[in-house]
Amino acid sequence: MLTEIRIDGLGVISTATAQFHEGLTVLTGETGAGKTMVVTSLHLLSGARADAGRVRSGARRAVVEGRFTVEDVNDAARAEVTAVLESAAAEADDDGSVIAVRTVGSDGRSRAHLGGRGVPASVLAEFSAPLLTVHGQNDQLRLQRPEQQVNALDQFASDTVAPLLRKYRASRRSWLEARSELLERMARSRELALEADRLTHSLSEIDAIAPEPGEDARIVAEVRRLSDLDSLREAAATAHAALAGLADAPEDGSGALELLGAARARVESAEDPALSALAPRLGEAIAVVVDLTTELSGYLSDLPSDPGALDSLLTRQAELKSLTRKYAPDIDGVIAWAEESRTRLASLDVSEEALAKLASEVDLAAAKVAETAKKLTAARTKAAGRLGAAVSTELAGLAMGKAKLAVEVRPMPAAAQDSAPIEIDGVRVHAGSAGVDEVEFRLAAHSGAQSLPLSKSASGGELSRVMLALEVVLSSSDHGATMVFDEVDAGVGGRAAVEIGRRLARLARTHQVIVVTHLPQVAAFADTHLVVDKSDDGKGVVNSGVRALTKDERVIELARMLAGLDDTETGRAHAEELLETARAERAPA
Protein backbone atom coordinates (compact mmCIF):
# COMPACT_ATOMS: atom_id res chain seq x y z
CA MET A 1 0.00 0.00 0.00
CA LEU A 2 1.13 3.55 -0.72
CA THR A 3 1.02 5.56 2.49
CA GLU A 4 2.69 8.84 1.56
CA ILE A 5 4.09 10.73 -1.38
CA ARG A 6 6.23 13.86 -1.55
CA ILE A 7 6.72 15.83 -4.76
CA ASP A 8 9.30 18.56 -5.34
CA GLY A 9 9.75 20.56 -8.54
CA LEU A 10 7.43 18.56 -10.79
CA GLY A 11 5.38 20.56 -13.28
CA VAL A 12 3.30 23.20 -11.51
CA ILE A 13 4.04 21.59 -8.11
CA SER A 14 6.83 23.25 -6.19
CA THR A 15 6.46 21.19 -3.02
CA ALA A 16 3.56 18.94 -2.05
CA THR A 17 2.97 16.09 0.38
CA ALA A 18 -0.01 13.77 0.43
CA GLN A 19 -1.02 11.05 2.87
CA PHE A 20 -2.89 8.03 1.53
CA HIS A 21 -5.04 5.60 3.46
CA GLU A 22 -6.97 2.41 2.88
CA GLY A 23 -10.12 2.49 0.79
CA LEU A 24 -10.99 4.93 -1.96
CA THR A 25 -9.07 8.20 -2.28
CA VAL A 26 -10.05 10.77 -4.90
CA LEU A 27 -8.01 13.70 -6.19
CA THR A 28 -9.92 16.62 -7.59
CA GLY A 29 -9.10 20.17 -8.58
CA GLU A 30 -9.54 22.65 -11.36
CA THR A 31 -8.13 21.97 -14.79
CA GLY A 32 -4.43 22.78 -14.87
CA ALA A 33 -4.05 22.58 -11.09
CA GLY A 34 -1.62 19.66 -11.34
CA LYS A 35 -3.67 16.53 -10.72
CA THR A 36 -1.90 14.81 -13.59
CA MET A 37 1.46 15.52 -11.92
CA VAL A 38 0.42 13.30 -9.02
CA VAL A 39 -0.18 10.46 -11.47
CA THR A 40 3.08 11.32 -13.27
CA SER A 41 4.94 11.03 -9.97
CA LEU A 42 3.49 7.56 -9.43
CA HIS A 43 4.54 6.59 -12.94
CA LEU A 44 8.09 7.71 -12.07
CA LEU A 45 8.05 5.60 -8.90
CA SER A 46 6.98 2.71 -11.13
CA GLY A 47 10.18 3.04 -13.13
CA ALA A 48 8.68 4.85 -16.12
CA ARG A 49 10.88 6.80 -18.50
CA ALA A 50 11.92 10.20 -17.11
CA ASP A 51 11.04 13.34 -19.06
CA ALA A 52 13.10 16.46 -18.37
CA GLY A 53 10.20 18.53 -19.69
CA ARG A 54 8.27 17.64 -16.53
CA VAL A 55 10.79 19.42 -14.29
CA ARG A 56 9.37 22.66 -12.92
CA SER A 57 10.56 25.78 -14.73
CA GLY A 58 13.57 27.23 -12.92
CA ALA A 59 14.18 24.08 -10.85
CA ARG A 60 17.35 22.02 -11.21
CA ARG A 61 15.53 18.77 -10.65
CA ALA A 62 12.26 17.09 -9.74
CA VAL A 63 12.14 14.64 -6.83
CA VAL A 64 9.38 12.15 -6.08
CA GLU A 65 9.46 10.15 -2.86
CA GLY A 66 6.96 7.44 -1.98
CA ARG A 67 6.54 5.34 1.15
CA PHE A 68 5.12 1.82 0.75
CA THR A 69 4.01 -0.90 3.14
CA VAL A 70 3.64 -4.56 2.19
CA GLU A 71 1.65 -6.04 5.08
CA ASP A 72 -1.69 -5.90 3.24
CA VAL A 73 -0.69 -7.53 -0.06
CA ASN A 74 -0.99 -11.24 -0.80
CA ASP A 75 1.79 -13.71 -0.03
CA ALA A 76 3.03 -13.96 -3.62
CA ALA A 77 3.36 -10.17 -3.95
CA ARG A 78 5.10 -9.93 -0.57
CA ALA A 79 7.59 -12.61 -1.56
CA GLU A 80 8.27 -10.84 -4.86
CA VAL A 81 8.88 -7.51 -3.11
CA THR A 82 11.14 -9.14 -0.51
CA ALA A 83 13.24 -10.76 -3.25
CA VAL A 84 13.70 -7.39 -4.99
CA LEU A 85 14.73 -5.69 -1.73
CA GLU A 86 17.23 -8.43 -0.91
CA SER A 87 18.80 -8.39 -4.37
CA ALA A 88 19.20 -4.60 -4.19
CA ALA A 89 20.50 -4.71 -0.59
CA ALA A 90 17.70 -2.24 0.23
CA GLU A 91 16.46 -1.85 3.79
CA ALA A 92 13.06 -1.10 5.26
CA ASP A 93 12.54 1.60 7.89
CA ASP A 94 11.99 0.74 11.53
CA ASP A 95 8.23 0.65 10.97
CA GLY A 96 8.61 -1.83 8.10
CA SER A 97 7.82 0.65 5.35
CA VAL A 98 10.05 1.08 2.30
CA ILE A 99 10.95 4.42 0.72
CA ALA A 100 11.35 4.71 -3.04
CA VAL A 101 12.82 7.88 -4.58
CA ARG A 102 13.09 9.04 -8.18
CA THR A 103 15.05 12.15 -9.18
CA VAL A 104 14.87 13.74 -12.64
CA GLY A 105 17.36 16.48 -13.51
CA SER A 106 16.59 19.38 -15.82
CA ASP A 107 19.30 17.92 -18.07
CA GLY A 108 17.28 14.71 -18.43
CA ARG A 109 19.41 12.56 -16.14
CA SER A 110 17.50 10.30 -13.82
CA ARG A 111 18.43 8.56 -10.56
CA ALA A 112 16.52 6.05 -8.46
CA HIS A 113 16.84 4.94 -4.84
CA LEU A 114 15.14 2.12 -2.98
CA GLY A 115 15.43 1.56 0.74
CA GLY A 116 18.42 3.88 0.95
CA ARG A 117 20.29 2.24 -1.94
CA GLY A 118 20.94 3.63 -5.40
CA VAL A 119 19.33 1.32 -7.96
CA PRO A 120 18.49 1.33 -11.69
CA ALA A 121 14.99 2.55 -12.57
CA SER A 122 14.20 -1.00 -13.68
CA VAL A 123 14.54 -2.15 -10.05
CA LEU A 124 11.89 0.38 -9.03
CA ALA A 125 9.67 -1.13 -11.71
CA GLU A 126 10.23 -4.63 -10.28
CA PHE A 127 9.57 -3.38 -6.74
CA SER A 128 6.37 -1.49 -7.57
CA ALA A 129 4.90 -4.02 -10.04
CA PRO A 130 3.16 -6.17 -7.37
CA LEU A 131 2.25 -3.12 -5.26
CA LEU A 132 1.11 -0.40 -7.64
CA THR A 133 -0.90 -0.39 -10.88
CA VAL A 134 -1.29 2.98 -12.60
CA HIS A 135 -3.98 3.39 -15.26
CA GLY A 136 -3.40 6.56 -17.21
CA GLN A 137 -5.66 8.23 -19.72
CA ASN A 138 -4.19 6.16 -22.55
CA ASP A 139 -4.66 2.74 -20.96
CA GLN A 140 -7.98 2.21 -22.71
CA LEU A 141 -6.07 2.51 -25.98
CA ARG A 142 -3.62 -0.17 -24.84
CA LEU A 143 -6.60 -2.37 -23.99
CA GLN A 144 -7.33 -2.51 -27.73
CA ARG A 145 -3.99 -4.22 -28.43
CA PRO A 146 -4.15 -7.99 -28.99
CA GLU A 147 -1.25 -8.73 -26.64
CA GLN A 148 -2.98 -6.85 -23.80
CA GLN A 149 -6.15 -8.86 -24.37
CA VAL A 150 -4.20 -12.14 -24.27
CA ASN A 151 -2.54 -11.03 -21.02
CA ALA A 152 -5.90 -10.12 -19.49
CA LEU A 153 -7.40 -13.52 -20.33
CA ASP A 154 -4.30 -15.33 -19.01
CA GLN A 155 -4.42 -13.32 -15.80
CA PHE A 156 -8.09 -14.15 -15.33
CA ALA A 157 -7.41 -17.89 -15.74
CA SER A 158 -3.91 -17.89 -14.25
CA ASP A 159 -4.47 -21.03 -12.15
CA THR A 160 -5.03 -23.18 -15.22
CA VAL A 161 -3.28 -21.19 -17.96
CA ALA A 162 0.01 -20.30 -16.23
CA PRO A 163 1.30 -23.91 -15.81
CA LEU A 164 0.33 -24.76 -19.39
CA LEU A 165 1.99 -21.61 -20.70
CA ARG A 166 5.23 -22.49 -18.91
CA LYS A 167 5.20 -26.01 -20.42
CA TYR A 168 4.42 -24.60 -23.86
CA ARG A 169 7.28 -22.12 -23.73
CA ALA A 170 9.75 -24.78 -22.60
CA SER A 171 8.75 -27.17 -25.40
CA ARG A 172 8.71 -24.34 -27.94
CA ARG A 173 12.23 -23.30 -26.95
CA SER A 174 13.54 -26.86 -27.44
CA TRP A 175 11.73 -27.16 -30.78
CA LEU A 176 13.07 -23.85 -32.11
CA GLU A 177 16.65 -24.75 -31.14
CA ALA A 178 16.46 -28.12 -32.91
CA ARG A 179 14.70 -26.57 -35.91
CA SER A 180 17.30 -23.81 -36.24
CA GLU A 181 20.10 -26.37 -36.16
CA LEU A 182 18.43 -28.48 -38.86
CA LEU A 183 17.80 -25.46 -41.11
CA GLU A 184 21.39 -24.29 -40.67
CA ARG A 185 22.80 -27.68 -41.56
CA MET A 186 20.60 -27.97 -44.62
CA ALA A 187 21.29 -24.44 -45.85
CA ARG A 188 25.03 -24.62 -45.23
CA SER A 189 25.66 -28.28 -45.97
CA ARG A 190 28.46 -27.65 -48.50
CA GLU A 191 30.10 -24.99 -46.35
CA LEU A 192 29.84 -27.15 -43.25
CA ALA A 193 31.25 -30.15 -45.12
CA LEU A 194 34.32 -28.11 -46.13
CA GLU A 195 34.72 -26.94 -42.55
CA ALA A 196 34.49 -30.54 -41.35
CA ASP A 197 37.21 -31.58 -43.83
CA ARG A 198 39.50 -28.80 -42.61
CA LEU A 199 38.96 -29.72 -38.99
CA THR A 200 39.52 -33.42 -39.69
CA HIS A 201 42.82 -32.70 -41.48
CA SER A 202 44.00 -30.40 -38.69
CA LEU A 203 43.11 -32.87 -35.95
CA SER A 204 44.90 -35.66 -37.83
CA GLU A 205 48.04 -33.52 -38.00
CA ILE A 206 47.87 -32.74 -34.29
CA ASP A 207 47.17 -36.37 -33.36
CA ALA A 208 50.14 -37.55 -35.45
CA ILE A 209 52.51 -35.31 -33.53
CA ALA A 210 50.69 -36.03 -30.21
CA PRO A 211 51.89 -33.04 -28.18
CA GLU A 212 51.83 -33.23 -24.41
CA PRO A 213 50.86 -30.35 -22.09
CA GLY A 214 53.81 -28.01 -21.47
CA GLU A 215 56.08 -30.07 -23.75
CA ASP A 216 57.34 -27.06 -25.74
CA ALA A 217 58.54 -25.26 -22.60
CA ARG A 218 60.29 -28.39 -21.30
CA ILE A 219 62.10 -28.94 -24.61
CA VAL A 220 63.34 -25.33 -24.67
CA ALA A 221 64.89 -25.81 -21.22
CA GLU A 222 66.41 -29.19 -22.19
CA VAL A 223 67.88 -27.86 -25.43
CA ARG A 224 69.47 -24.98 -23.57
CA ARG A 225 70.92 -27.47 -21.09
CA LEU A 226 72.33 -29.80 -23.75
CA SER A 227 73.85 -26.88 -25.64
CA ASP A 228 75.98 -26.18 -22.56
CA LEU A 229 76.74 -29.88 -21.88
CA ASP A 230 80.56 -29.66 -21.92
CA SER A 231 80.74 -26.66 -19.63
CA LEU A 232 78.19 -28.21 -17.27
CA ARG A 233 80.14 -31.50 -17.11
CA GLU A 234 83.42 -29.65 -16.48
CA ALA A 235 81.90 -27.53 -13.70
CA ALA A 236 80.32 -30.52 -11.97
CA ALA A 237 83.49 -32.64 -12.26
CA THR A 238 85.72 -29.85 -10.89
CA ALA A 239 83.36 -29.32 -7.95
CA HIS A 240 83.29 -33.07 -7.30
CA ALA A 241 87.12 -33.28 -7.36
CA ALA A 242 87.37 -30.34 -4.97
CA LEU A 243 85.21 -32.17 -2.50
CA ALA A 244 86.26 -35.81 -2.99
CA GLY A 245 89.77 -35.39 -4.40
CA LEU A 246 91.26 -36.68 -7.66
CA ALA A 247 90.69 -40.42 -7.93
CA ASP A 248 93.72 -40.93 -10.28
CA ALA A 249 96.20 -38.93 -8.10
CA PRO A 250 95.32 -39.44 -4.47
CA GLU A 251 98.68 -38.30 -3.20
CA ASP A 252 98.35 -34.88 -4.82
CA GLY A 253 94.59 -34.48 -4.97
CA SER A 254 93.33 -34.48 -1.42
CA GLY A 255 89.83 -33.10 -1.45
CA ALA A 256 87.82 -31.20 1.10
CA LEU A 257 86.37 -34.42 2.48
CA GLU A 258 89.81 -35.86 3.31
CA LEU A 259 91.00 -32.58 4.78
CA LEU A 260 87.92 -32.28 6.97
CA GLY A 261 88.44 -35.84 8.20
CA ALA A 262 92.02 -35.04 9.16
CA ALA A 263 90.93 -31.89 10.93
CA ARG A 264 88.30 -33.75 12.95
CA ALA A 265 90.87 -36.41 13.98
CA ARG A 266 93.35 -33.76 15.22
CA VAL A 267 90.66 -31.92 17.14
CA GLU A 268 89.32 -35.08 18.77
CA SER A 269 92.82 -36.07 19.92
CA ALA A 270 93.44 -32.71 21.60
CA GLU A 271 93.41 -32.67 25.40
CA ASP A 272 91.90 -29.20 25.55
CA PRO A 273 88.11 -29.56 26.09
CA ALA A 274 87.40 -26.29 24.25
CA LEU A 275 89.15 -27.60 21.12
CA SER A 276 87.71 -31.11 21.26
CA ALA A 277 84.21 -29.60 21.55
CA LEU A 278 84.52 -28.52 17.90
CA ALA A 279 84.65 -32.10 16.69
CA PRO A 280 80.83 -32.54 16.33
CA ARG A 281 80.59 -29.46 14.15
CA LEU A 282 83.34 -30.80 11.92
CA GLY A 283 81.34 -34.03 11.71
CA GLU A 284 78.32 -32.06 10.52
CA ALA A 285 80.43 -30.38 7.86
CA ILE A 286 81.72 -33.78 6.70
CA ALA A 287 78.08 -35.02 6.40
CA VAL A 288 77.14 -32.02 4.26
CA VAL A 289 80.16 -32.53 1.99
CA VAL A 290 79.35 -36.23 1.63
CA ASP A 291 75.79 -35.33 0.53
CA LEU A 292 77.04 -32.75 -1.96
CA THR A 293 79.56 -35.22 -3.34
CA THR A 294 76.81 -37.82 -3.85
CA GLU A 295 74.51 -35.33 -5.60
CA LEU A 296 77.31 -34.16 -7.89
CA SER A 297 78.04 -37.77 -8.80
CA GLY A 298 74.37 -38.32 -9.64
CA TYR A 299 74.26 -35.13 -11.70
CA LEU A 300 77.32 -36.23 -13.71
CA SER A 301 75.88 -39.68 -14.32
CA ASP A 302 72.55 -38.18 -15.52
CA LEU A 303 74.17 -35.95 -18.12
CA PRO A 304 73.47 -37.39 -21.60
CA SER A 305 76.32 -39.24 -23.10
CA ASP A 306 74.52 -39.78 -26.46
CA PRO A 307 75.79 -37.13 -28.90
CA GLY A 308 72.52 -37.45 -30.89
CA ALA A 309 70.22 -36.49 -27.97
CA LEU A 310 70.36 -32.76 -28.86
CA ASP A 311 69.51 -33.46 -32.50
CA SER A 312 66.47 -35.52 -31.43
CA LEU A 313 65.24 -32.71 -29.22
CA LEU A 314 65.69 -30.12 -31.96
CA THR A 315 63.71 -32.30 -34.37
CA ARG A 316 60.86 -32.65 -31.85
CA GLN A 317 60.96 -28.90 -31.21
CA ALA A 318 60.51 -28.24 -34.93
CA GLU A 319 57.47 -30.53 -35.02
CA LEU A 320 55.86 -28.68 -32.12
CA LYS A 321 56.62 -25.30 -33.72
CA SER A 322 54.76 -26.42 -36.85
CA LEU A 323 51.67 -26.72 -34.67
CA THR A 324 52.09 -23.46 -32.75
CA ARG A 325 52.49 -21.55 -36.00
CA LYS A 326 49.05 -22.75 -37.17
CA TYR A 327 46.79 -23.23 -34.20
CA ALA A 328 47.89 -21.40 -31.04
CA PRO A 329 50.83 -19.53 -29.48
CA ASP A 330 51.87 -22.52 -27.34
CA ILE A 331 51.29 -26.26 -27.07
CA ASP A 332 48.72 -25.91 -24.28
CA GLY A 333 46.74 -23.63 -26.60
CA VAL A 334 47.08 -26.18 -29.45
CA ILE A 335 45.67 -28.92 -27.20
CA ALA A 336 42.75 -26.68 -26.14
CA TRP A 337 42.04 -25.80 -29.80
CA ALA A 338 41.99 -29.48 -30.66
CA GLU A 339 39.43 -30.22 -27.94
CA GLU A 340 37.16 -27.39 -29.10
CA SER A 341 37.53 -28.54 -32.71
CA ARG A 342 36.53 -32.10 -31.82
CA THR A 343 33.34 -30.73 -30.22
CA ARG A 344 32.65 -28.55 -33.24
CA LEU A 345 33.34 -31.42 -35.63
CA ALA A 346 30.81 -33.58 -33.81
CA SER A 347 28.12 -30.96 -34.58
CA LEU A 348 29.02 -30.68 -38.27
CA ASP A 349 27.76 -34.04 -39.39
CA VAL A 350 25.83 -33.24 -42.58
CA SER A 351 25.42 -36.78 -43.77
CA GLU A 352 21.96 -37.94 -44.81
CA GLU A 353 21.77 -40.13 -41.74
CA ALA A 354 22.58 -37.24 -39.42
CA LEU A 355 20.09 -34.92 -41.10
CA ALA A 356 17.38 -37.57 -40.99
CA LYS A 357 18.00 -38.14 -37.29
CA LEU A 358 17.87 -34.40 -36.56
CA ALA A 359 14.69 -34.01 -38.66
CA SER A 360 13.10 -36.77 -36.61
CA GLU A 361 14.02 -34.93 -33.41
CA VAL A 362 12.48 -31.73 -34.81
CA ASP A 363 9.26 -33.58 -35.66
CA LEU A 364 9.03 -35.03 -32.16
CA ALA A 365 9.65 -31.61 -30.62
CA ALA A 366 7.01 -30.05 -32.91
CA ALA A 367 4.50 -32.68 -31.87
CA LYS A 368 5.13 -31.84 -28.23
CA VAL A 369 4.64 -28.13 -28.97
CA ALA A 370 1.38 -28.87 -30.78
CA GLU A 371 0.15 -31.00 -27.89
CA THR A 372 0.85 -28.34 -25.24
CA ALA A 373 -0.51 -25.59 -27.51
CA LYS A 374 -3.82 -27.44 -27.90
CA LYS A 375 -4.15 -27.79 -24.13
CA LEU A 376 -3.35 -24.10 -23.70
CA THR A 377 -5.96 -23.16 -26.32
CA ALA A 378 -8.55 -25.35 -24.61
CA ALA A 379 -7.90 -23.71 -21.24
CA ARG A 380 -8.15 -20.22 -22.75
CA THR A 381 -11.32 -21.06 -24.66
CA LYS A 382 -12.97 -22.37 -21.51
CA ALA A 383 -11.92 -19.26 -19.55
CA ALA A 384 -12.94 -16.85 -22.34
CA GLY A 385 -16.64 -17.50 -21.82
CA ARG A 386 -16.36 -16.95 -18.08
CA LEU A 387 -14.36 -13.74 -18.52
CA GLY A 388 -16.84 -12.33 -21.04
CA ALA A 389 -19.78 -13.12 -18.75
CA ALA A 390 -18.06 -11.62 -15.70
CA VAL A 391 -17.17 -8.36 -17.49
CA SER A 392 -20.66 -8.13 -19.00
CA THR A 393 -22.13 -8.39 -15.50
CA GLU A 394 -19.91 -5.56 -14.33
CA LEU A 395 -20.87 -3.46 -17.35
CA ALA A 396 -24.51 -3.88 -16.39
CA GLY A 397 -23.65 -2.24 -13.10
CA LEU A 398 -21.94 0.60 -14.96
CA ALA A 399 -25.07 1.73 -16.75
CA MET A 400 -24.36 -0.49 -19.77
CA GLY A 401 -26.99 -3.07 -18.88
CA LYS A 402 -27.49 -4.33 -22.42
CA ALA A 403 -23.79 -4.44 -23.32
CA LYS A 404 -22.12 -7.77 -23.87
CA LEU A 405 -18.41 -8.44 -24.00
CA ALA A 406 -17.37 -11.53 -25.90
CA VAL A 407 -13.84 -12.94 -25.69
CA GLU A 408 -12.87 -14.87 -28.79
CA VAL A 409 -9.96 -17.30 -28.98
CA ARG A 410 -8.92 -18.40 -32.46
CA PRO A 411 -5.77 -19.81 -34.10
CA MET A 412 -3.13 -17.38 -35.30
CA PRO A 413 -2.47 -18.10 -39.00
CA ALA A 414 1.14 -18.60 -40.07
CA ALA A 415 2.52 -16.11 -42.57
CA ALA A 416 4.11 -17.13 -45.87
CA GLN A 417 7.63 -16.80 -44.45
CA ASP A 418 6.71 -17.49 -40.86
CA SER A 419 9.54 -17.71 -38.35
CA ALA A 420 7.81 -20.37 -36.26
CA PRO A 421 5.17 -22.26 -38.25
CA ILE A 422 3.57 -25.39 -36.84
CA GLU A 423 0.68 -27.59 -37.89
CA ILE A 424 -2.15 -28.37 -35.48
CA ASP A 425 -5.03 -30.54 -36.65
CA GLY A 426 -4.15 -29.88 -40.26
CA VAL A 427 -4.01 -26.07 -39.84
CA ARG A 428 -0.73 -24.20 -40.24
CA VAL A 429 -0.44 -21.67 -37.39
CA HIS A 430 2.17 -19.39 -35.90
CA ALA A 431 3.71 -20.66 -32.67
CA GLY A 432 4.33 -17.39 -30.83
CA SER A 433 5.88 -16.95 -27.41
CA ALA A 434 2.40 -16.80 -25.81
CA GLY A 435 0.90 -19.68 -27.78
CA VAL A 436 -0.85 -20.18 -31.10
CA ASP A 437 -3.91 -18.15 -30.17
CA GLU A 438 -5.28 -14.77 -31.12
CA VAL A 439 -7.51 -13.29 -28.42
CA GLU A 440 -9.98 -10.56 -29.32
CA PHE A 441 -12.38 -8.63 -27.09
CA ARG A 442 -15.60 -7.86 -28.96
CA LEU A 443 -18.25 -5.53 -27.60
CA ALA A 444 -21.92 -5.24 -28.41
CA ALA A 445 -22.57 -1.88 -26.76
CA HIS A 446 -26.35 -2.29 -26.60
CA SER A 447 -29.12 -4.71 -27.33
CA GLY A 448 -29.25 -5.59 -31.00
CA ALA A 449 -25.83 -4.10 -31.72
CA GLN A 450 -23.35 -6.11 -33.73
CA SER A 451 -20.44 -7.53 -31.76
CA LEU A 452 -17.34 -5.73 -33.00
CA PRO A 453 -13.70 -5.41 -31.85
CA LEU A 454 -13.22 -2.83 -29.09
CA SER A 455 -11.35 -0.52 -31.45
CA LYS A 456 -14.42 -0.31 -33.71
CA SER A 457 -17.35 -0.60 -31.34
CA ALA A 458 -16.62 1.42 -28.20
CA SER A 459 -16.62 5.15 -27.55
CA GLY A 460 -14.12 6.71 -25.17
CA GLY A 461 -16.53 6.54 -22.26
CA GLU A 462 -17.47 2.95 -23.04
CA LEU A 463 -13.80 1.98 -23.26
CA SER A 464 -13.22 3.54 -19.84
CA ARG A 465 -16.05 1.48 -18.36
CA VAL A 466 -14.86 -1.72 -20.06
CA MET A 467 -11.40 -1.17 -18.59
CA LEU A 468 -12.82 -0.53 -15.11
CA ALA A 469 -15.08 -3.58 -15.35
CA LEU A 470 -12.12 -5.69 -16.44
CA GLU A 471 -10.02 -4.41 -13.54
CA VAL A 472 -12.79 -5.26 -11.08
CA VAL A 473 -12.99 -8.79 -12.48
CA LEU A 474 -9.20 -9.28 -12.53
CA SER A 475 -8.62 -7.81 -9.08
CA SER A 476 -9.71 -10.82 -7.04
CA SER A 477 -6.18 -12.28 -6.95
CA ASP A 478 -4.43 -9.00 -6.14
CA HIS A 479 -5.72 -8.27 -2.65
CA GLY A 480 -4.04 -5.26 -1.09
CA ALA A 481 -2.42 -3.82 -4.20
CA THR A 482 -2.74 -0.10 -4.91
CA MET A 483 -4.69 0.78 -8.06
CA VAL A 484 -4.51 4.28 -9.53
CA PHE A 485 -7.02 5.51 -12.12
CA ASP A 486 -6.42 8.77 -13.97
CA GLU A 487 -9.80 9.98 -15.26
CA VAL A 488 -11.18 6.49 -15.84
CA ASP A 489 -14.54 8.26 -15.91
CA ALA A 490 -13.62 10.36 -18.96
CA GLY A 491 -16.48 10.73 -21.42
CA VAL A 492 -19.22 9.61 -19.04
CA GLY A 493 -21.68 11.37 -16.77
CA GLY A 494 -25.05 11.12 -15.06
CA ARG A 495 -26.10 7.65 -14.00
CA ALA A 496 -22.97 6.02 -15.51
CA ALA A 497 -20.79 8.26 -13.35
CA VAL A 498 -22.66 7.17 -10.23
CA GLU A 499 -22.20 3.53 -11.19
CA ILE A 500 -18.47 4.08 -11.72
CA GLY A 501 -18.28 5.57 -8.25
CA ARG A 502 -20.05 2.51 -6.83
CA ARG A 503 -17.68 0.12 -8.60
CA LEU A 504 -14.61 2.01 -7.44
CA ALA A 505 -15.93 1.98 -3.89
CA ARG A 506 -16.50 -1.76 -4.13
CA LEU A 507 -13.01 -2.28 -5.53
CA ALA A 508 -11.67 -0.27 -2.59
CA ARG A 509 -12.93 -2.92 -0.16
CA THR A 510 -10.02 -5.17 -1.15
CA HIS A 511 -7.59 -2.63 -2.62
CA GLN A 512 -6.25 0.81 -2.00
CA VAL A 513 -7.79 2.80 -4.86
CA ILE A 514 -6.64 6.28 -5.89
CA VAL A 515 -8.71 8.08 -8.52
CA VAL A 516 -8.21 11.37 -10.35
CA THR A 517 -11.66 12.58 -11.35
CA HIS A 518 -13.68 15.56 -12.56
CA LEU A 519 -17.01 14.00 -11.63
CA PRO A 520 -18.70 14.82 -8.33
CA GLN A 521 -20.72 11.59 -8.58
CA VAL A 522 -17.44 9.63 -8.34
CA ALA A 523 -15.79 11.89 -5.75
CA ALA A 524 -18.77 11.51 -3.42
CA PHE A 525 -17.89 7.83 -2.86
CA ALA A 526 -14.42 8.60 -1.52
CA ASP A 527 -13.20 7.61 1.92
CA THR A 528 -10.53 10.30 1.60
CA HIS A 529 -10.86 13.38 -0.58
CA LEU A 530 -7.69 15.22 -1.65
CA VAL A 531 -7.77 18.42 -3.64
CA VAL A 532 -5.00 19.90 -5.77
CA ASP A 533 -5.02 23.69 -5.40
CA LYS A 534 -3.10 26.15 -7.51
CA SER A 535 -2.13 29.66 -6.59
CA ASP A 536 -0.62 32.59 -8.47
CA ASP A 537 1.82 34.93 -6.72
CA GLY A 538 0.81 37.78 -9.03
CA LYS A 539 4.11 37.62 -10.88
CA GLY A 540 3.11 34.87 -13.26
CA VAL A 541 4.46 32.06 -11.08
CA VAL A 542 1.90 29.29 -10.49
CA ASN A 543 2.28 26.78 -7.67
CA SER A 544 0.11 23.82 -6.72
CA GLY A 545 -0.27 21.84 -3.53
CA VAL A 546 -2.22 18.86 -2.25
CA ARG A 547 -4.39 18.89 0.85
CA ALA A 548 -7.00 16.68 2.48
CA LEU A 549 -10.52 18.06 2.79
CA THR A 550 -12.68 18.14 5.88
CA LYS A 551 -16.34 17.19 5.69
CA ASP A 552 -17.43 20.79 5.18
CA GLU A 553 -14.69 21.41 2.62
CA ARG A 554 -15.82 18.34 0.70
CA VAL A 555 -19.29 19.81 0.37
CA ILE A 556 -17.82 23.02 -1.06
CA GLU A 557 -15.53 21.11 -3.47
CA LEU A 558 -18.36 18.89 -4.71
CA ALA A 559 -20.53 21.94 -5.19
CA ARG A 560 -17.75 23.53 -7.26
CA MET A 561 -17.56 20.38 -9.36
CA LEU A 562 -21.33 20.65 -9.91
CA ALA A 563 -20.90 23.31 -12.60
CA GLY A 564 -19.25 25.80 -10.25
CA LEU A 565 -22.07 25.99 -7.70
CA ASP A 566 -19.82 26.18 -4.65
CA ASP A 567 -21.13 29.61 -3.59
CA THR A 568 -24.83 28.74 -3.78
CA GLU A 569 -27.12 27.06 -1.33
CA THR A 570 -28.54 24.93 -4.13
CA GLY A 571 -25.09 23.63 -5.08
CA ARG A 572 -24.19 22.80 -1.50
CA ALA A 573 -27.50 21.07 -0.91
CA HIS A 574 -26.95 18.97 -4.00
CA ALA A 575 -23.41 18.14 -2.83
CA GLU A 576 -24.64 17.09 0.60
CA GLU A 577 -27.25 14.90 -1.05
CA LEU A 578 -24.56 13.23 -3.17
CA LEU A 579 -22.43 12.58 -0.11
CA GLU A 580 -25.33 11.17 1.87
CA THR A 581 -26.36 8.87 -0.96
CA ALA A 582 -22.81 7.59 -1.42
CA ARG A 583 -22.39 7.16 2.34
CA ALA A 584 -25.56 5.10 2.55
CA GLU A 585 -24.48 2.83 -0.30
CA ARG A 586 -21.03 2.28 1.20
CA ALA A 587 -22.48 1.31 4.56
CA PRO A 588 -22.39 -2.46 5.19
CA ALA A 589 -25.71 -4.20 4.76
Short mmCIF file of C-alpha atoms in Angstrom, two decimals, residues 68-70 73 75-87 98 114 126-131:
data_model
loop_
_atom_site.label_atom_id
_atom_site.label_comp_id
_atom_site.label_asym_id
_atom_site.label_seq_id
_atom_site.Cartn_x
_atom_site.Cartn_y
_atom_site.Cartn_z
CA PHE A 68 5.12 1.82 0.75
CA THR A 69 4.01 -0.90 3.14
CA VAL A 70 3.64 -4.56 2.19
CA VAL A 73 -0.69 -7.53 -0.06
CA ASP A 75 1.79 -13.71 -0.03
CA ALA A 76 3.03 -13.96 -3.62
CA ALA A 77 3.36 -10.17 -3.95
CA ARG A 78 5.10 -9.93 -0.57
CA ALA A 79 7.59 -12.61 -1.56
CA GLU A 80 8.27 -10.84 -4.86
CA VAL A 81 8.88 -7.51 -3.11
CA THR A 82 11.14 -9.14 -0.51
CA ALA A 83 13.24 -10.76 -3.25
CA VAL A 84 13.70 -7.39 -4.99
CA LEU A 85 14.73 -5.69 -1.73
CA GLU A 86 17.23 -8.43 -0.91
CA SER A 87 18.80 -8.39 -4.37
CA VAL A 98 10.05 1.08 2.30
CA LEU A 114 15.14 2.12 -2.98
CA GLU A 126 10.23 -4.63 -10.28
CA PHE A 127 9.57 -3.38 -6.74
CA SER A 128 6.37 -1.49 -7.57
CA ALA A 129 4.90 -4.02 -10.04
CA PRO A 130 3.16 -6.17 -7.37
CA LEU A 131 2.25 -3.12 -5.26
#
